[in-house]
Coordinates of C-alpha atoms in Angstrom, one line a residue:
Chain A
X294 CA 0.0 0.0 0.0
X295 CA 1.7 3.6 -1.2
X296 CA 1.5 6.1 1.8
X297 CA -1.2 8.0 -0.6
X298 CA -3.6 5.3 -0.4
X299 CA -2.9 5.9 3.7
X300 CA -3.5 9.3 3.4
X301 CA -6.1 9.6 1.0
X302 CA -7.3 9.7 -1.6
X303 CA -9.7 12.4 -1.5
X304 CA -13.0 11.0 -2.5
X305 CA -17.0 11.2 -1.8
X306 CA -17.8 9.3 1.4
X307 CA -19.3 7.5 3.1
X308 CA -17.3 4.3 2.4
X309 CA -14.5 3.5 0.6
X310 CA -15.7 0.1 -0.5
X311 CA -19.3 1.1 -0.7
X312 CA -18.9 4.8 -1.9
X313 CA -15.2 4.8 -3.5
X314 CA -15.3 1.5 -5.0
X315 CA -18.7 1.4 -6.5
X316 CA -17.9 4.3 -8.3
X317 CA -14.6 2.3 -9.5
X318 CA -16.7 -0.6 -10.6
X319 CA -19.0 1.6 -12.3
X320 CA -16.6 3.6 -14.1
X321 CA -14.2 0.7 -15.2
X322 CA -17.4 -1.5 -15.9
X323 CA -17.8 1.7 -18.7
X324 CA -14.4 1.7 -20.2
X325 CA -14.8 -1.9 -20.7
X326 CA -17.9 -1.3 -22.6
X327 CA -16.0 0.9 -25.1
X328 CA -19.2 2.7 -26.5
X329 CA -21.5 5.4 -24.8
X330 CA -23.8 4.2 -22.6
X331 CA -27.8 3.4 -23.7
X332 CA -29.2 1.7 -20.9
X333 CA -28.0 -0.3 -17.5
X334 CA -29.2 -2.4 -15.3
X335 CA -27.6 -2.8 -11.7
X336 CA -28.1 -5.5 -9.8
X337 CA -26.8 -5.7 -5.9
X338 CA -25.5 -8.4 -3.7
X339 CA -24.8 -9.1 -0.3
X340 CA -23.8 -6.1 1.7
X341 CA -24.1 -4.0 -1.1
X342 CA -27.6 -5.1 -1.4
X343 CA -28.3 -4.5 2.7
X344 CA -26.7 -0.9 2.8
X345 CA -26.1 0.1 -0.1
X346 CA -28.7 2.7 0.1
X347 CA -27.2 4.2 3.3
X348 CA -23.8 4.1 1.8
X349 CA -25.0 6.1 -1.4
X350 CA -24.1 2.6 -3.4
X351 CA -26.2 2.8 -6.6
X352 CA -25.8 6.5 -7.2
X353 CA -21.8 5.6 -6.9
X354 CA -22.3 3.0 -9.1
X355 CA -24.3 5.3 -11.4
X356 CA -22.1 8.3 -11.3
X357 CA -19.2 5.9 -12.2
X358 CA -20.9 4.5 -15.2
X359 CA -21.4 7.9 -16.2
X360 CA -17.5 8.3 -16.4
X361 CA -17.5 10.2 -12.8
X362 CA -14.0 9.3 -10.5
X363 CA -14.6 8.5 -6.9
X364 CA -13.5 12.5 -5.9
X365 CA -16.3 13.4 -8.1
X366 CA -18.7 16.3 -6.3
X367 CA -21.7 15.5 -8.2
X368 CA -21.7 11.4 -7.4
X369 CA -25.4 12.4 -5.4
X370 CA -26.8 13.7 -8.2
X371 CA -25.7 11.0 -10.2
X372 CA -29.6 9.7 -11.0
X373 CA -30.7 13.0 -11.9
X374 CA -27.6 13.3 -14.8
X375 CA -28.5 9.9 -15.9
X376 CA -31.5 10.7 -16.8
X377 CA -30.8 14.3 -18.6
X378 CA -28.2 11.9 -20.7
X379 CA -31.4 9.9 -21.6
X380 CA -29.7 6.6 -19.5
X381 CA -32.4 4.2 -18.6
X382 CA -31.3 3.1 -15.5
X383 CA -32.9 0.1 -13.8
X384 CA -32.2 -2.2 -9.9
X385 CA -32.8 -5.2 -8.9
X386 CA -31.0 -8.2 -7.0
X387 CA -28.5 -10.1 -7.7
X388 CA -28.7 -13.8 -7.0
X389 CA -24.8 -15.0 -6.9
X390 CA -22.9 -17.9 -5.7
X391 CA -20.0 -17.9 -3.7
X392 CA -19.5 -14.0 -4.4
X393 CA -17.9 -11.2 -2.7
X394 CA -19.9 -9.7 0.1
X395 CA -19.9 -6.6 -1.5
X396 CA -20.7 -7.4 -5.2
X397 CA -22.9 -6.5 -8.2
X398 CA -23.7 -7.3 -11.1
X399 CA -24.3 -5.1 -14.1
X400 CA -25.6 -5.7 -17.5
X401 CA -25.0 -2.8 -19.9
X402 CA -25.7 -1.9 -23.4
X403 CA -24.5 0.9 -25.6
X404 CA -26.2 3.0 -27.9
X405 CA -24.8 0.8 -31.2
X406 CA -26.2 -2.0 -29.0
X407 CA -23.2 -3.6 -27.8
X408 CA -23.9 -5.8 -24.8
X409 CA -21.6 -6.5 -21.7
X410 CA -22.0 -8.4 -18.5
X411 CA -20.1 -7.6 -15.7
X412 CA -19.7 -8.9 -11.9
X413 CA -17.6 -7.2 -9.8
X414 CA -16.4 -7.2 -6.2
X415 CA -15.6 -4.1 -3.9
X416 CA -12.6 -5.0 -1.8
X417 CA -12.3 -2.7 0.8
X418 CA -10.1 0.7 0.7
X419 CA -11.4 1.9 -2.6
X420 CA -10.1 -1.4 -5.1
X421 CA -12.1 -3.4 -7.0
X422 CA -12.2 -7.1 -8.9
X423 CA -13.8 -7.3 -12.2
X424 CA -15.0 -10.8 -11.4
X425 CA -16.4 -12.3 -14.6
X426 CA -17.1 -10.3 -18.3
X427 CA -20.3 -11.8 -19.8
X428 CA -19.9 -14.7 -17.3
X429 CA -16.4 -15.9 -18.1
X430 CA -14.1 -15.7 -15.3
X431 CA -12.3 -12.8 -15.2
X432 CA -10.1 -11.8 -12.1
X433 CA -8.6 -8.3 -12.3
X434 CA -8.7 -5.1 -10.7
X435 CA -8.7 -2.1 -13.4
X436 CA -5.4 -0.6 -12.3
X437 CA -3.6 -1.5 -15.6
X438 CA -4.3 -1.3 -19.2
X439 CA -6.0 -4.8 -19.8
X440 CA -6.5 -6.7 -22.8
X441 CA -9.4 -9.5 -22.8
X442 CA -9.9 -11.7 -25.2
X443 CA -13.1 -13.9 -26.0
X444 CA -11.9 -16.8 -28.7
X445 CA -12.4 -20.5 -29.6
X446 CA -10.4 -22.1 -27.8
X447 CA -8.2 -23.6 -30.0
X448 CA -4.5 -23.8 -30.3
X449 CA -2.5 -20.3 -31.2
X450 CA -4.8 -17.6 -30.3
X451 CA -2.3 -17.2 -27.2
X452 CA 0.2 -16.8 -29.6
X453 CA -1.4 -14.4 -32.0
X454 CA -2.2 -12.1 -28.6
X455 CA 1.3 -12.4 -27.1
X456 CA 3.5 -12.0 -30.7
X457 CA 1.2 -8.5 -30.8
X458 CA 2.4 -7.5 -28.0
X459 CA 6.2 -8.1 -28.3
X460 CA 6.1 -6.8 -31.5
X461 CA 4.6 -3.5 -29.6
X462 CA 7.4 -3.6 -26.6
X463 CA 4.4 -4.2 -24.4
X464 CA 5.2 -6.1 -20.9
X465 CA 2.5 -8.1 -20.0
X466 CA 2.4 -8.0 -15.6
X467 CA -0.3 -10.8 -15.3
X468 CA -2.0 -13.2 -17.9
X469 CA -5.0 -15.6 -16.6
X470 CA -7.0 -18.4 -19.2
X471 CA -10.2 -19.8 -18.5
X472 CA -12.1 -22.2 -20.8
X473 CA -15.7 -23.4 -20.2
X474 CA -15.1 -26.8 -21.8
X475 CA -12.8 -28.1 -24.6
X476 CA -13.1 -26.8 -28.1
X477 CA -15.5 -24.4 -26.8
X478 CA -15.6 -20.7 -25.4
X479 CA -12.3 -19.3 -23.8
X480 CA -10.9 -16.3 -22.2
X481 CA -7.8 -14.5 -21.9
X482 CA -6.6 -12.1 -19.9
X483 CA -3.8 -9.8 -19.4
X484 CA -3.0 -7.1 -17.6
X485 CA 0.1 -5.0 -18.8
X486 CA 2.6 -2.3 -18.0
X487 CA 2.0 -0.3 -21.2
X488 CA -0.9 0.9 -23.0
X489 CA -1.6 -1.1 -26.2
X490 CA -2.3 0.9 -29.2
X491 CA -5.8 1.2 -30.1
X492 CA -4.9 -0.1 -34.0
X493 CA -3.4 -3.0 -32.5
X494 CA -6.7 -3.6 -31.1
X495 CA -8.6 -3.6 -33.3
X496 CA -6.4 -5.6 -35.6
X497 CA -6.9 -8.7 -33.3
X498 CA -11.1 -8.0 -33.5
X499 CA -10.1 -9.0 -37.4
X500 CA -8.9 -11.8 -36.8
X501 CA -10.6 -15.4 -37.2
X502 CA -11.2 -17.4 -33.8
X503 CA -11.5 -14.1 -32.3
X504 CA -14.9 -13.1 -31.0
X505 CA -14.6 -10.5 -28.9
X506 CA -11.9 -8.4 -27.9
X507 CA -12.1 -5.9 -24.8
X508 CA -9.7 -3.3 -23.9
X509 CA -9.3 -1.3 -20.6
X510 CA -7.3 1.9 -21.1
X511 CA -5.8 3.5 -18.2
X512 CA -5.1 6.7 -20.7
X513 CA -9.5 7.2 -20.0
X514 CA -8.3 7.5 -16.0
X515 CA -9.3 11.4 -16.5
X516 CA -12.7 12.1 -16.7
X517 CA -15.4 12.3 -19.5
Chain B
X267 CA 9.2 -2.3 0.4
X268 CA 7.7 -0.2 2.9
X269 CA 8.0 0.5 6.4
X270 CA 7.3 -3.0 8.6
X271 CA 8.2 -1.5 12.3
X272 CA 8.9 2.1 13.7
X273 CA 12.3 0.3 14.7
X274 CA 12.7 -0.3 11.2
X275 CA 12.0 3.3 10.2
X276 CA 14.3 5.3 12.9
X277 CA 17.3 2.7 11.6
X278 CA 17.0 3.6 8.1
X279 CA 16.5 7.6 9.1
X280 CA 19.9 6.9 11.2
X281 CA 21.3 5.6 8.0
X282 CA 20.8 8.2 6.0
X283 CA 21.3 10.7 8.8
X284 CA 17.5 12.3 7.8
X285 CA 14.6 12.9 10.3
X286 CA 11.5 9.8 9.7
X287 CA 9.0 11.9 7.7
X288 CA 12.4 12.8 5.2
X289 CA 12.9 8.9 5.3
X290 CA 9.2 8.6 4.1
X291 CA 9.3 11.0 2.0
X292 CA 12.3 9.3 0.2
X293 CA 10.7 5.9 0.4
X294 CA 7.7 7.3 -1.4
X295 CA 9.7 9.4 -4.3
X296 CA 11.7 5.8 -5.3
X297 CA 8.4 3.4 -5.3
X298 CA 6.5 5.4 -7.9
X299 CA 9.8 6.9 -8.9
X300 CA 9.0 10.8 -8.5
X301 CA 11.2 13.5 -7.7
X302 CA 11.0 15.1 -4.4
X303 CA 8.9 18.6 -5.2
X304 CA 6.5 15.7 -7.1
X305 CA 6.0 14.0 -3.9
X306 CA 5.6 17.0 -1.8
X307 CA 3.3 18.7 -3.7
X308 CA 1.0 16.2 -4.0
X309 CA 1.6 15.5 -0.3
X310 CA 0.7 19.0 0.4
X311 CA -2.4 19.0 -1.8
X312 CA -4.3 16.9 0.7
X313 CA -3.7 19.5 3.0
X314 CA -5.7 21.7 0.7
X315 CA -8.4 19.2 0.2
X316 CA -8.7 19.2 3.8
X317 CA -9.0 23.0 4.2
X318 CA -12.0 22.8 1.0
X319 CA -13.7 19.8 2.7
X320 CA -14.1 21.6 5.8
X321 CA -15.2 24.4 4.5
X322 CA -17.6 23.0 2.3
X323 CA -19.6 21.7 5.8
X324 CA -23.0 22.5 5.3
X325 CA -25.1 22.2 8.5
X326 CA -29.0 22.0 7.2
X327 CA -27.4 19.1 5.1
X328 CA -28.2 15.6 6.3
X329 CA -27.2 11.5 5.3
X330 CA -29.6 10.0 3.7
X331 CA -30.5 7.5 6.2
X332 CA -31.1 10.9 8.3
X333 CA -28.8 9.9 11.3
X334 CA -26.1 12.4 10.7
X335 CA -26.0 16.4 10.2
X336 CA -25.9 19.6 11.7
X337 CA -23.9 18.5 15.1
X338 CA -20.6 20.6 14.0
X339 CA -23.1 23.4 13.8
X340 CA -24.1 22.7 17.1
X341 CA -20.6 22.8 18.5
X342 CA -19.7 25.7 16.4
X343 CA -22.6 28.0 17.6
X344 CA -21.4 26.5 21.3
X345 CA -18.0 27.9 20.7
X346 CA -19.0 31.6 19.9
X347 CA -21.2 31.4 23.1
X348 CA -18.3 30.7 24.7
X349 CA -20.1 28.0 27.1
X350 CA -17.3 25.2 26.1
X351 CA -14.9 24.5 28.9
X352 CA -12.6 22.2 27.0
X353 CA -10.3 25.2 25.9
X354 CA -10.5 27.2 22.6
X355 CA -7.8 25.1 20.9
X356 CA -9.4 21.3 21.7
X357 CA -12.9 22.7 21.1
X358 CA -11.8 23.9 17.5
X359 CA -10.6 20.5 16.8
X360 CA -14.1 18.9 17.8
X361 CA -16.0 21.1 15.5
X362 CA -13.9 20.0 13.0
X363 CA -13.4 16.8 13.7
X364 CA -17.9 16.8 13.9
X365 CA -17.8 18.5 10.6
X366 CA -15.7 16.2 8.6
X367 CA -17.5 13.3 9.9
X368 CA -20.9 14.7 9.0
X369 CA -19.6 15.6 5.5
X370 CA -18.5 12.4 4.7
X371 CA -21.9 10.7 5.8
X372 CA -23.9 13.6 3.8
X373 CA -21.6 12.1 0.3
X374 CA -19.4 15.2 0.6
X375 CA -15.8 15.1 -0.2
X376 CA -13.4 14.3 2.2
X377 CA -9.8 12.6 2.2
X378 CA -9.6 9.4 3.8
X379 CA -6.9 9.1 6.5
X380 CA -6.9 5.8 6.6
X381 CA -10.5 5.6 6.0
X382 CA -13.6 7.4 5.0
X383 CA -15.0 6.6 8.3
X384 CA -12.2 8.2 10.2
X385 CA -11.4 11.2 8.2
X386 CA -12.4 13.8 10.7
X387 CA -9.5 12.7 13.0
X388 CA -6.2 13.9 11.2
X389 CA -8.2 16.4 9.3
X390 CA -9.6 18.2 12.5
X391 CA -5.8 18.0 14.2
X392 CA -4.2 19.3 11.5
X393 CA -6.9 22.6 10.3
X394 CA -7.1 23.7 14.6
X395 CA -3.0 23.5 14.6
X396 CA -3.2 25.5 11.2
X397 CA -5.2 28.2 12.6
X398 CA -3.6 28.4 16.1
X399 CA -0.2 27.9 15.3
X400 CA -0.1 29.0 11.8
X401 CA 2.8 26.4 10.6
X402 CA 4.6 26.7 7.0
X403 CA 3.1 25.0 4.0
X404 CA 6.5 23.0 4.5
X405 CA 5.6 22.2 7.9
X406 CA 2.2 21.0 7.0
X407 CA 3.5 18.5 4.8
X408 CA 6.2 16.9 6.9
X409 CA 3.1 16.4 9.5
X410 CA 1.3 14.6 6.3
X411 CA 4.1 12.5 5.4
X412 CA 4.9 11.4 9.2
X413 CA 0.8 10.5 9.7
X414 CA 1.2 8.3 6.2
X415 CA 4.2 6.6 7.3
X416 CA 2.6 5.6 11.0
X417 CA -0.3 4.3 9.0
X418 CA 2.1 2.3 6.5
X419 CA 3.5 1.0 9.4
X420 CA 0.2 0.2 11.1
X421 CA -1.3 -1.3 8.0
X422 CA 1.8 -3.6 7.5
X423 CA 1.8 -4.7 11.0
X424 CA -1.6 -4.7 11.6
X425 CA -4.9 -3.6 10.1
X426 CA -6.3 -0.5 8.9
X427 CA -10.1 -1.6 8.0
X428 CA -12.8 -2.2 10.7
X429 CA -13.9 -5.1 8.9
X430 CA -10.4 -7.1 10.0
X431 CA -9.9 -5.2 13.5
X432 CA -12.4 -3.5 14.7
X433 CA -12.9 0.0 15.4
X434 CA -9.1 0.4 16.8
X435 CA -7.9 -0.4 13.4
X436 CA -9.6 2.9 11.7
X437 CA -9.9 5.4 14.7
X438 CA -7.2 4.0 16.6
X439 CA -4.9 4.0 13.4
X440 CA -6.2 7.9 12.6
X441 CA -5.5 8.8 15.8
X442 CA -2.3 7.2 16.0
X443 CA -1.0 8.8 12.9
X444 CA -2.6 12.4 13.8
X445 CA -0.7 12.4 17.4
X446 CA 2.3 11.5 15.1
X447 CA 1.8 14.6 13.4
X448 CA 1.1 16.6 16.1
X449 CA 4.6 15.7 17.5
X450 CA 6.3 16.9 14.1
X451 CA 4.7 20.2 14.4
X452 CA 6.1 20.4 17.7
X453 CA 9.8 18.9 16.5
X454 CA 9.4 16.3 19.0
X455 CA 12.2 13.8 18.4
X456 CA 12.0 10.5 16.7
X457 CA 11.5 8.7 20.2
X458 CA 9.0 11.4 21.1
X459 CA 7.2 10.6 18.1
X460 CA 6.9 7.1 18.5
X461 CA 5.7 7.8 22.0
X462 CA 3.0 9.5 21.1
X463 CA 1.7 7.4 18.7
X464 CA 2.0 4.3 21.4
X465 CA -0.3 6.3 23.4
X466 CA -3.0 7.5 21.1
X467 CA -3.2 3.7 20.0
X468 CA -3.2 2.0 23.8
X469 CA -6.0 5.0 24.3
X470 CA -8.1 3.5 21.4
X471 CA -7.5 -0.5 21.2
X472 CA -10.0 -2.8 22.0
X473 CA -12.2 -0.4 20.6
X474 CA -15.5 -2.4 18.3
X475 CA -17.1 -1.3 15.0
X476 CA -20.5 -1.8 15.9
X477 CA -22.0 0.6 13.3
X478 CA -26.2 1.2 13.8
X479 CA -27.5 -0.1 10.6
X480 CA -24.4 -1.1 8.7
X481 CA -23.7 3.0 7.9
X482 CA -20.2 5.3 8.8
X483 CA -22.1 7.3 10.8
X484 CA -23.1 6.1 14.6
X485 CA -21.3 5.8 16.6
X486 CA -18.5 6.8 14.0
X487 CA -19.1 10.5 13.1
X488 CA -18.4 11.3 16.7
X489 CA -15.6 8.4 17.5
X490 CA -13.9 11.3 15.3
X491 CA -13.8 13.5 18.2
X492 CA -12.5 11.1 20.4
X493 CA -9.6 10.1 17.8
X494 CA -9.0 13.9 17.6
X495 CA -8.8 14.7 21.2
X496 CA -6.8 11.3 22.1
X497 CA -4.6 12.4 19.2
X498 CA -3.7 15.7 21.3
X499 CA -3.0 14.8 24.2
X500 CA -0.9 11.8 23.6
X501 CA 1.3 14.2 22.4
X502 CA 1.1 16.5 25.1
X503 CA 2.0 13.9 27.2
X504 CA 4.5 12.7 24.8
X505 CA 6.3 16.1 24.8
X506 CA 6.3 16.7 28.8
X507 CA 8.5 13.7 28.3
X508 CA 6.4 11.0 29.4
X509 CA 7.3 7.9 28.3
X510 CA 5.3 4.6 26.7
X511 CA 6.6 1.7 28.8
X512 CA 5.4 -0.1 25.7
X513 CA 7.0 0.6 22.4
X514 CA 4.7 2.0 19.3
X515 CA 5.7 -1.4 17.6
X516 CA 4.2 -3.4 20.2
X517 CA 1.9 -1.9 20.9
X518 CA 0.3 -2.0 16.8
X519 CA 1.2 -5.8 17.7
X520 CA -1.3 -6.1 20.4
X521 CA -3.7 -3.9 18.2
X522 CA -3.5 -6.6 15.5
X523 CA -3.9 -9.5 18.2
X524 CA -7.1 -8.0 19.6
X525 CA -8.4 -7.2 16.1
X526 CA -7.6 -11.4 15.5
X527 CA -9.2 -12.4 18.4
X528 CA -12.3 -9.8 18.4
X529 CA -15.9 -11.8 17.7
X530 CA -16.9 -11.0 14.3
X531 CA -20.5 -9.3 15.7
X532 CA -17.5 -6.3 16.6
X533 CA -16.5 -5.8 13.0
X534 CA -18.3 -4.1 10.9
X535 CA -21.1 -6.6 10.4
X536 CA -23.7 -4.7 12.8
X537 CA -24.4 -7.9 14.5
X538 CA -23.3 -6.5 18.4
X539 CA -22.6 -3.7 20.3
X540 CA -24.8 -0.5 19.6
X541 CA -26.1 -1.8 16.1
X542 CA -28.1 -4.5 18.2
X543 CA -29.0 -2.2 20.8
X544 CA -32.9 -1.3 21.1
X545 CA -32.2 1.9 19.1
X546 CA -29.9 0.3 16.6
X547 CA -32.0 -2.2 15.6
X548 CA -35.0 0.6 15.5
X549 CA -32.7 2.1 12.6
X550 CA -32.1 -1.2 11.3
X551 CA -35.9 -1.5 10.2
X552 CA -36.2 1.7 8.8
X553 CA -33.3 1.6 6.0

């Protein structure tokens, strides 16, 4: 822990995991969508679900899924600009298994109609866990530029990823694979100490295997 | 690598012949690699949030479960009445202290020091000895680097969150690191400084996080008072030259071994304590 995360950081209380960190999830959860934002719906868990009202929760949530950061004055009126931005904003409950105690779930679509699934967990002190992406495990926490990858799984689509991103000088700090069954729908991802250029990007979405290719830039960190 | 024991820091200080907020200071500028004005002036910026957040309060405002706002009014009006007997200097430092608490359960801004929950404790400390004392900018910042590196220390050793040790871990801690600052203000020595943080933190541990409802605001808004007046005089006390017969390091180690040991109902799950009490569970209904 860096001494500014002891002192500090300046945010909107009450709660660092339920104030701070929602709007983290909520903002990050954007980014990951790529596209501006049509319509969202938030679903809470656990503790999140008990006092998340009290804790200001879903207009964190809101406020960060408008692009807001966690200092943001305006998180309490997060509803209100949802709604002057025509966002159709929706809650409900999330029924998970095994989850964080301070999770939700959020399904999101943009305006090109773009869909995304997201569960995340709020871990205390402000940082998040993107927990699963359209429910494929996922398992990382928004601080770096991320790269995920949805592709058969099939031999060399590791590869393809990885040769990008020597090619580009990019160190990659953490790399996770899941798989739901063999020959059938995997995941990669990797977290990295550069940013990945955003042609290199959208070369991979070109290529065959590949269905869906997500990037979280840490460039965006300023807001909207 | 950061600081793992107040021991650890004064050695290193020694080292480098440097007083321990210069040692954390350096510490800070080599992990995220940033020259020294870098470092200070962001250190120093907190300061300034500080100074904004407090006066920003806003006393008609309330939280929305409607248990916190309008207290560090209260105190304030009390003040110009002139019916407080705790002294002009520790009664600035409540209404402060009352007033950050209440702003961060009204979703106001605040800086977290180590928490939102306890962000009235260092805050309050630092704005009274501002507008008593009237220390340099430079001054200021030293205070905010020796508070971070006692809550390094703490959080390495220990706990910082209520959720792992209770209460102890977020007031204690604040106060711990505010009576740290205090004593930098004051150029107490190294040893005096590590005194005074031993006795803000003995003051507070055993303390519970037995929030009504589940919410940072009872009993927490006004636990800031008591980490803010703790804070004070341990340095006081500190500075007369009274010593801790147990060192600062042992005594975060007990801190963490009550936090171990305390019943889950005590942290942060509203389960004991005055979330269970008639009243609290009153509030727990009506969320």
């Amino acid at each position: 822990m860096g001494i500014f995360d002891i002192v500090g950081p300046v945010m909107v209380g009450p709660s660092s995991s339920h104030t701070a960190g929602a709007v983290k999830i909520g903002k990050v959860s954007r980014e990951l969508l790529g596209e501006p934002l049509k319509k969202a719906e938030i679903l809470l868990y656990g503790s999140f679900l008990a006092t998340g009202k009290g804790h200001g929760t879903d207009k964190a949530i809101v406020a960060g899924l408008l692009g807001m950061n966690p200092d943001n004055i305006h998180i309490p009126e997060s509803f209100k600009l949802a709604q002057k931005q025509g966002i159709k904003i929706s809650f409900g409950e999330a029924h998970l298994k095994n989850a964080h105690p301070n999770s939700v779930e959020v399904h999101m679509e943009s305006i090109s109609g773009r869909e995304l699934s997201v569960v995340a967990a709020s871990l205390g002190g402000g940082s998040i866990k993107i927990c699963t992406m359209d429910g494929l495990e996922a398992n990382f926490s928004g601080d770096y530029p991320t790269l995920v990858v949805h592709n058969d799984d099939q031999p060399g689509h590791v590869a393809e990823v990885t040769s990008m991103l020597w090619q580009k000088s990019i160190n990659i700090a953490t790399m996770q694979l899941y798989r739901d069954y063999v020959g059938g729908n995997a995941v990669m991802i990797l977290e990295c100490d550069q940013e990945i250029p955003m042609e290199s990007v959208k070369w991979l979405e070109t290529l065959s295997g590949l269905q869906k290719v997500t990037y979280l830039s840490k460039v965006g960190g300023e807001e909207e | 690598m950061s600081f793992t024991s107040m021991k650890d820091m004064i050695q290193r200080a020694g080292e480098e012949s440097c007083t321990l907020w210069e040692i954390i200071r350096k510490e800070d500028m080599l992990e995220r690699q940033v020259k020294k004005e870098e470092s200070m002036e962001q250190m120093y910026s907190l300061f300034e949030a500080m100074k904004e957040a407090d006066k920003s309060y806003n006393g008609n405002q309330r939280s929305l479960s409607g248990l916190s706002g309008g207290d560090g009014s209260k105190i304030q009006q009390a003040i110009q009445k002139g019916i407080m007997i705790s002294g002009d200097f520790i009664s600035k430092v409540m209404e402060g202290a009352i007033k950050m608490g209440e702003s961060n359960a009204c979703m106001k801004r605040i800086v977290a020091a180590p928490t939102a929950g306890s962000c009235g404790v260092l805050s309050s400390v630092l704005l009274a000895y501002d507008a008593f004392y009237h220390p340099t900018k430079e001054e200021i910042t030293h205070a905010l680097y020796m508070a971070a590196g006692i809550g390094d220390v703490i959080s390495n050793r220990a706990s910082i969150s209520g959720a792992k040790g209770g209460c102890q871990a977020e007031i204690g801690s604040a106060s711990a690191m505010a009576a740290g600052a205090i004593a930098v203000l004051r150029d107490g020595t190294a040893t005096q400084i590590c005194h005074s943080g031993a006795f803000a933190l003995k003051g507070l541990l055993g303390l519970v996080c037995d929030p009504i409802g589940g919410l940072v605001e009872v009993p927490c808004v006004k636990r800031n008072v008591i980490g803010a007046v703790n804070a004070i005089t341990s340095t006081d006390l500190a500075i007369a030259g009274v010593e801790s017969k147990v060192p600062f390091d042992e005594v975060i180690d007990a801190m963490a071994e009550i936090g171990e040991a305390m019943p889950c109902a005590y942290k942060e799950t509203s389960q004991g304590g005055l979330a269970m009490t008639e009243t609290g569970k009153h509030y727990e209904t009506m969320k």
